[in-house]
Coordinates of C-alpha atoms (C1' of nucleotides) in Angstrom, one line a residue:
Chain A
X1 CA 166.5 -44.7 20.2
X2 CA 167.1 -42.7 23.5
X3 CA 166.8 -45.1 26.3
X4 CA 167.3 -42.6 29.0
X5 CA 164.5 -40.5 27.9
X6 CA 162.3 -43.7 27.6
X7 CA 163.0 -44.6 31.0
X8 CA 162.2 -41.2 32.5
X9 CA 159.0 -41.0 30.5
X10 CA 158.0 -44.1 32.1
X11 CA 158.9 -42.7 35.6
X12 CA 161.9 -45.0 36.2
X13 CA 165.1 -44.1 37.5
X14 CA 167.9 -44.3 35.3
X15 CA 170.9 -46.6 36.3
X16 CA 173.5 -48.2 34.1
X17 CA 172.0 -51.6 34.7
X18 CA 168.6 -50.6 33.8
X19 CA 170.0 -49.0 30.6
X20 CA 171.6 -52.2 29.7
X21 CA 168.7 -54.4 30.2
X22 CA 166.4 -52.0 28.2
X23 CA 169.0 -51.8 25.4
X24 CA 169.4 -55.7 25.3
X25 CA 165.6 -56.0 25.2
X26 CA 165.3 -53.7 22.2
X27 CA 168.2 -55.5 20.4
X28 CA 166.7 -59.1 21.1
X29 CA 163.1 -58.2 20.1
X30 CA 161.8 -61.0 22.3
X31 CA 163.8 -62.4 25.2
X32 CA 163.5 -64.7 28.1
X33 CA 164.7 -63.9 31.7
X34 CA 167.5 -66.6 31.2
X35 CA 168.9 -65.3 28.1
X36 CA 168.7 -61.7 29.2
X37 CA 170.6 -62.6 32.3
X38 CA 173.3 -64.4 30.4
X39 CA 173.8 -61.4 28.2
X40 CA 173.5 -58.6 30.9
X41 CA 176.1 -60.4 33.0
X42 CA 178.7 -59.8 30.2
X43 CA 178.2 -56.0 30.7
X44 CA 177.6 -56.1 34.6
X45 CA 179.2 -59.1 35.9
X46 CA 178.1 -58.7 39.3
X47 CA 174.5 -58.1 38.6
X48 CA 172.0 -60.1 40.5
X49 CA 169.1 -62.3 39.2
X50 CA 166.9 -60.5 41.5
X51 CA 167.9 -57.2 40.1
X52 CA 166.9 -58.4 36.7
X53 CA 163.6 -59.5 37.9
X54 CA 162.9 -56.2 39.9
X55 CA 163.8 -54.4 36.6
X56 CA 161.5 -56.4 34.6
X57 CA 158.6 -55.9 36.9
X58 CA 159.3 -52.2 37.3
X59 CA 159.1 -52.0 33.5
X60 CA 156.1 -54.2 33.2
X61 CA 154.3 -52.2 35.8
X62 CA 154.9 -48.9 33.7
X63 CA 154.1 -50.8 30.4
X64 CA 157.4 -50.1 29.0
X65 CA 157.6 -53.7 28.1
X66 CA 155.2 -56.5 27.6
X67 CA 155.0 -60.0 28.8
X68 CA 154.5 -62.8 26.1
X69 CA 153.3 -66.0 27.4
X70 CA 152.5 -69.1 25.4
X71 CA 152.0 -72.8 26.3
X72 CA 155.1 -74.9 26.8
X73 CA 157.6 -71.9 26.8
X74 CA 159.2 -69.6 29.4
X75 CA 157.9 -66.1 29.4
X76 CA 159.5 -63.8 26.9
X77 CA 159.7 -59.9 27.1
X78 CA 159.6 -57.4 24.5
X79 CA 159.6 -53.4 24.6
X80 CA 156.0 -52.2 23.9
X81 CA 155.2 -51.5 20.4
X82 CA 152.0 -50.7 18.6
X83 CA 149.5 -53.5 18.6
X84 CA 150.7 -56.2 16.5
X85 CA 150.4 -60.3 16.4
X86 CA 153.1 -62.8 17.0
X87 CA 154.1 -65.5 14.8
X88 CA 155.9 -68.4 16.7
X89 CA 157.9 -71.1 14.8
X90 CA 157.4 -74.4 16.3
X91 CA 160.8 -75.4 14.8
X92 CA 163.4 -72.8 16.0
X93 CA 160.9 -71.5 18.7
X94 CA 161.6 -67.9 17.7
X95 CA 158.9 -65.1 17.6
X96 CA 158.4 -62.8 14.7
X97 CA 156.4 -59.7 14.8
X98 CA 153.5 -59.3 12.3
X99 CA 151.4 -56.1 11.9
X100 CA 147.9 -57.7 11.0
X101 CA 144.7 -55.7 11.3
X102 CA 144.3 -56.0 15.1
X103 CA 141.4 -53.5 15.2
X104 CA 139.4 -55.5 12.8
X105 CA 139.4 -58.5 14.9
X106 CA 138.6 -56.4 18.1
X107 CA 135.8 -54.9 16.3
X108 CA 134.5 -58.5 15.2
X109 CA 134.7 -59.6 18.8
X110 CA 132.9 -56.6 20.1
X111 CA 129.8 -57.4 18.0
X112 CA 129.7 -60.8 19.4
X113 CA 130.1 -59.9 23.1
X114 CA 129.2 -57.3 25.7
X115 CA 132.7 -56.9 26.6
X116 CA 134.3 -53.6 26.6
X117 CA 137.7 -54.4 25.0
X118 CA 140.9 -52.9 26.0
X119 CA 143.8 -55.1 24.7
X120 CA 144.6 -58.0 22.7
X121 CA 147.2 -60.7 22.6
X122 CA 147.5 -62.9 19.4
X123 CA 149.9 -65.7 18.7
X124 CA 149.9 -67.7 15.5
X125 CA 152.0 -70.9 15.5
X126 CA 153.6 -72.4 12.5
X127 CA 156.9 -73.0 10.7
X128 CA 159.2 -70.2 9.4
X129 CA 160.5 -70.5 5.9
X130 CA 163.9 -72.1 7.0
X131 CA 162.1 -74.8 9.3
X132 CA 159.6 -75.5 6.7
X133 CA 162.4 -76.7 4.4
X134 CA 164.4 -78.5 7.0
X135 CA 162.0 -80.9 8.5
X136 CA 158.2 -81.2 8.9
Chain B
X1 CA 129.8 -86.5 27.0
X2 CA 131.2 -89.8 27.2
X3 CA 134.4 -89.3 29.0
X4 CA 135.6 -93.0 29.0
X5 CA 135.4 -93.0 25.3
X6 CA 137.2 -89.7 25.0
X7 CA 140.2 -90.8 27.1
X8 CA 140.4 -94.1 24.9
X9 CA 140.3 -92.1 21.9
X10 CA 143.4 -90.2 23.1
X11 CA 145.2 -93.3 24.1
X12 CA 144.8 -92.7 27.6
X13 CA 144.2 -95.3 30.2
X14 CA 140.8 -95.0 32.0
X15 CA 141.2 -94.4 35.8
X16 CA 138.5 -93.2 38.2
X17 CA 141.0 -90.1 39.0
X18 CA 141.4 -89.4 35.5
X19 CA 137.7 -89.5 34.7
X20 CA 137.1 -87.1 37.6
X21 CA 139.7 -84.6 36.4
X22 CA 138.3 -84.5 32.9
X23 CA 134.8 -84.3 34.2
X24 CA 135.8 -81.3 36.4
X25 CA 137.6 -79.8 33.4
X26 CA 134.6 -79.9 31.2
X27 CA 132.4 -78.5 33.7
X28 CA 134.7 -75.6 34.8
X29 CA 135.4 -74.5 31.1
X30 CA 138.8 -72.8 32.0
X31 CA 140.4 -73.9 35.3
X32 CA 143.7 -73.5 37.2
X33 CA 145.7 -76.4 38.6
X34 CA 145.1 -75.0 42.2
X35 CA 141.2 -74.9 41.7
X36 CA 141.3 -78.2 40.1
X37 CA 143.1 -79.7 42.9
X38 CA 140.8 -78.5 45.4
X39 CA 137.9 -79.7 43.6
X40 CA 139.2 -83.2 42.7
X41 CA 140.2 -83.6 46.4
X42 CA 136.4 -83.5 47.4
X43 CA 136.1 -86.6 45.3
X44 CA 139.3 -88.3 45.7
X45 CA 140.7 -87.0 49.3
X46 CA 143.8 -88.8 48.9
X47 CA 144.9 -87.7 45.5
X48 CA 148.3 -86.3 45.1
X49 CA 149.3 -82.9 43.6
X50 CA 151.8 -84.9 41.5
X51 CA 149.0 -87.0 40.0
X52 CA 147.2 -84.2 39.0
X53 CA 150.2 -82.6 37.2
X54 CA 150.8 -85.9 35.5
X55 CA 147.4 -86.0 34.2
X56 CA 147.4 -82.5 32.9
X57 CA 150.6 -83.2 31.2
X58 CA 149.4 -86.5 29.7
X59 CA 146.3 -84.9 28.5
X60 CA 148.2 -82.0 27.1
X61 CA 150.5 -84.5 25.2
X62 CA 147.5 -85.8 23.5
X63 CA 145.9 -82.7 22.7
X64 CA 143.0 -83.7 24.7
X65 CA 143.2 -80.4 26.7
X66 CA 144.9 -77.1 25.9
X67 CA 146.9 -74.7 28.1
X68 CA 146.0 -71.0 28.3
X69 CA 148.7 -68.8 29.5
X70 CA 148.4 -64.9 29.7
X71 CA 150.5 -62.4 31.4
X72 CA 150.0 -62.0 35.3
X73 CA 147.8 -65.1 35.6
X74 CA 148.3 -68.8 36.4
X75 CA 148.1 -71.0 33.7
X76 CA 144.4 -72.3 33.0
X77 CA 143.3 -75.5 31.1
X78 CA 140.4 -76.1 29.0
X79 CA 139.1 -79.3 27.0
X80 CA 140.1 -78.8 23.5
X81 CA 137.4 -77.3 21.3
X82 CA 136.9 -76.1 17.8
X83 CA 139.3 -73.0 17.3
X84 CA 138.0 -69.8 19.2
X85 CA 139.2 -67.0 21.0
X86 CA 139.2 -66.1 24.7
X87 CA 137.8 -63.0 26.3
X88 CA 139.5 -62.1 29.5
X89 CA 137.8 -59.9 32.0
X90 CA 140.1 -57.7 33.7
X91 CA 137.8 -57.3 36.6
X92 CA 136.8 -60.9 37.7
X93 CA 139.6 -62.6 35.9
X94 CA 137.2 -65.0 34.2
X95 CA 137.5 -66.4 30.6
X96 CA 134.7 -66.5 28.2
X97 CA 134.9 -68.2 24.9
X98 CA 133.9 -66.6 21.7
X99 CA 133.7 -67.9 18.3
X100 CA 135.2 -65.2 16.1
X101 CA 136.3 -66.1 12.6
X102 CA 139.8 -67.3 13.5
X103 CA 140.4 -68.8 9.9
X104 CA 140.1 -65.2 8.4
X105 CA 142.8 -63.9 10.7
X106 CA 145.0 -66.9 9.9
X107 CA 144.4 -66.2 6.1
X108 CA 145.4 -62.5 6.5
X109 CA 148.5 -63.4 8.6
X110 CA 149.5 -65.9 5.9
X111 CA 149.6 -63.3 3.2
X112 CA 152.0 -61.3 5.3
X113 CA 154.3 -63.9 6.1
X114 CA 156.2 -66.8 4.8
X115 CA 155.0 -69.0 7.7
X116 CA 153.2 -72.2 7.3
X117 CA 150.4 -71.6 9.9
X118 CA 149.2 -74.4 12.0
X119 CA 147.5 -73.0 15.1
X120 CA 146.5 -69.9 16.9
X121 CA 145.9 -68.4 20.2
X122 CA 144.0 -65.2 20.6
X123 CA 143.2 -63.5 24.0
X124 CA 141.2 -60.3 24.1
X125 CA 141.1 -58.4 27.4
X126 CA 138.4 -56.0 28.7
X127 CA 135.6 -55.9 31.2
X128 CA 132.6 -58.0 31.1
X129 CA 129.1 -56.6 31.4
X130 CA 128.9 -57.3 35.2
X131 CA 132.5 -55.7 35.9
X132 CA 131.7 -52.7 33.7
X133 CA 128.9 -51.4 35.7
X134 CA 130.6 -52.0 39.0
X135 CA 133.8 -50.2 38.8
X136 CA 136.1 -48.8 35.9
Chain C
dT1 C1' 143.5 -115.5 36.2
dA2 C1' 147.6 -113.7 35.7
dC3 C1' 150.9 -110.7 33.7
dT4 C1' 152.9 -106.2 32.4
dA5 C1' 153.0 -101.6 31.7
dA6 C1' 151.1 -97.6 33.3
dG7 C1' 149.0 -94.9 36.9
dG8 C1' 148.7 -93.3 41.9
dA9 C1' 150.4 -91.7 46.3
dA10 C1' 154.0 -89.8 49.1
dT11 C1' 157.7 -87.1 49.2
dA12 C1' 162.2 -85.3 47.6
dA13 C1' 164.3 -82.4 44.3
dT14 C1' 164.4 -78.7 41.0
dT15 C1' 163.2 -74.4 38.8
dA16 C1' 161.3 -70.0 38.7
dT17 C1' 160.2 -66.0 41.2
dT18 C1' 159.9 -63.0 45.1
dA19 C1' 161.2 -61.2 49.8
dT20 C1' 164.6 -59.4 52.8
dC21 C1' 168.6 -57.0 54.5
dC22 C1' 172.0 -54.1 54.0
dT23 C1' 175.0 -51.1 50.9
dT24 C1' 175.1 -47.8 47.2
dT25 C1' 173.7 -44.4 44.0
dA26 C1' 170.3 -41.2 41.4
dG27 C1' 167.5 -37.2 41.7
dT28 C1' 166.7 -33.1 43.9
dA29 C1' 167.1 -29.0 46.3
dA30 C1' 169.6 -26.0 49.4
Chain D
dT1 C1' 178.8 -28.7 45.0
dT2 C1' 177.0 -30.8 48.8
dA3 C1' 173.9 -33.2 51.5
dC4 C1' 169.7 -35.6 51.9
dT5 C1' 166.3 -39.3 50.8
dA6 C1' 164.0 -42.6 48.2
dA7 C1' 165.0 -46.0 45.2
dA8 C1' 168.0 -49.4 43.2
dG9 C1' 171.6 -52.9 43.3
dG10 C1' 173.8 -57.2 45.3
dA11 C1' 173.6 -61.4 48.1
dT12 C1' 171.0 -64.6 49.6
dA13 C1' 167.1 -66.7 51.9
dA14 C1' 162.3 -68.0 51.3
dT15 C1' 158.3 -69.3 48.6
dA16 C1' 155.7 -71.2 44.9
dA17 C1' 155.1 -74.0 41.1
dT18 C1' 156.4 -78.1 38.8
dT19 C1' 158.9 -82.3 38.0
dA20 C1' 161.4 -86.5 39.3
dT21 C1' 161.8 -90.7 42.2
dT22 C1' 160.2 -94.5 44.8
dC23 C1' 157.3 -97.9 45.7
dC24 C1' 152.8 -99.9 45.7
dT25 C1' 148.3 -100.5 43.1
dT26 C1' 145.3 -101.2 39.1
dA27 C1' 143.7 -101.2 34.1
dG28 C1' 144.2 -103.5 30.1
dT29 C1' 145.1 -107.7 27.6
dA30 C1' 146.3 -112.5 26.7

DNA sequence: TACTAAGGAATAATTATTATCCTTTAGTAA
DNA sequence: TTACTAAAGGATAATAATTATTCCTTAGTA
């Protein structure tokens, strides 16, 4: 993926820090501010937490990334992808993407409301294969 | 609704403050800590914000209420109801419940993953009838 | 009625996020 | 290239949200 181009397409200045943050986000899939900061520090030891927040907000504003908020968890961030749902494992607390038919859901909802629907956020909770075996 | 019984069923001590908080939550449908505090203050002028947080956490812990978290909004709380989705109006920022077929969604997701699914959280964003007319 | 564990009030402490100030740098155009 | 300007970065202060602590009060129970 060409991160430099991706930033330009979203009208964001290209800086080494920003490229690093974006690249880490892509690699991680879903990552918290805390973890992202720990990782970006390894590349830019003097980077400030405020810089990270400023970048996250800039990228959110341009919809380059999305915020995922679920109960009892710190917010996580992911690079924007086609509509999909999230599976959240209650054991290891990891997210996994799943491409269910989001449009069908939106269609069904449309029929039951007068809302003009624009976007959706779907989180399913359960146990992943690994955590299923271990405990429960 | 018998709030006293509801609290007892969830192994929570019955106190006047707690009854007040629960009753306000039911009436509001979906409410933030801030709004809840403003309202409960009218009934118990000396109530502390810490007390409110402790009650919210106690009720969350016993699944008497649920937390709703979505990007760019303060968390809201609702008394636990049968599985349903939320419609969030981007104009007035109000939630509305909608009873779409959540089980069908979970079934579909089950087929596409090895997860053992337990719970789901679905938020659809758009404009309600009123806000559709006004702007957009 | 009395006892005990939990709840409430007040407030301090912690955590997460944003604002501010000043320095540095990316983007642009001469 | 060079020079200019707006935006970005770093350091840190400030704010907001939530949790912890202390002590006093009350609900549940024997």
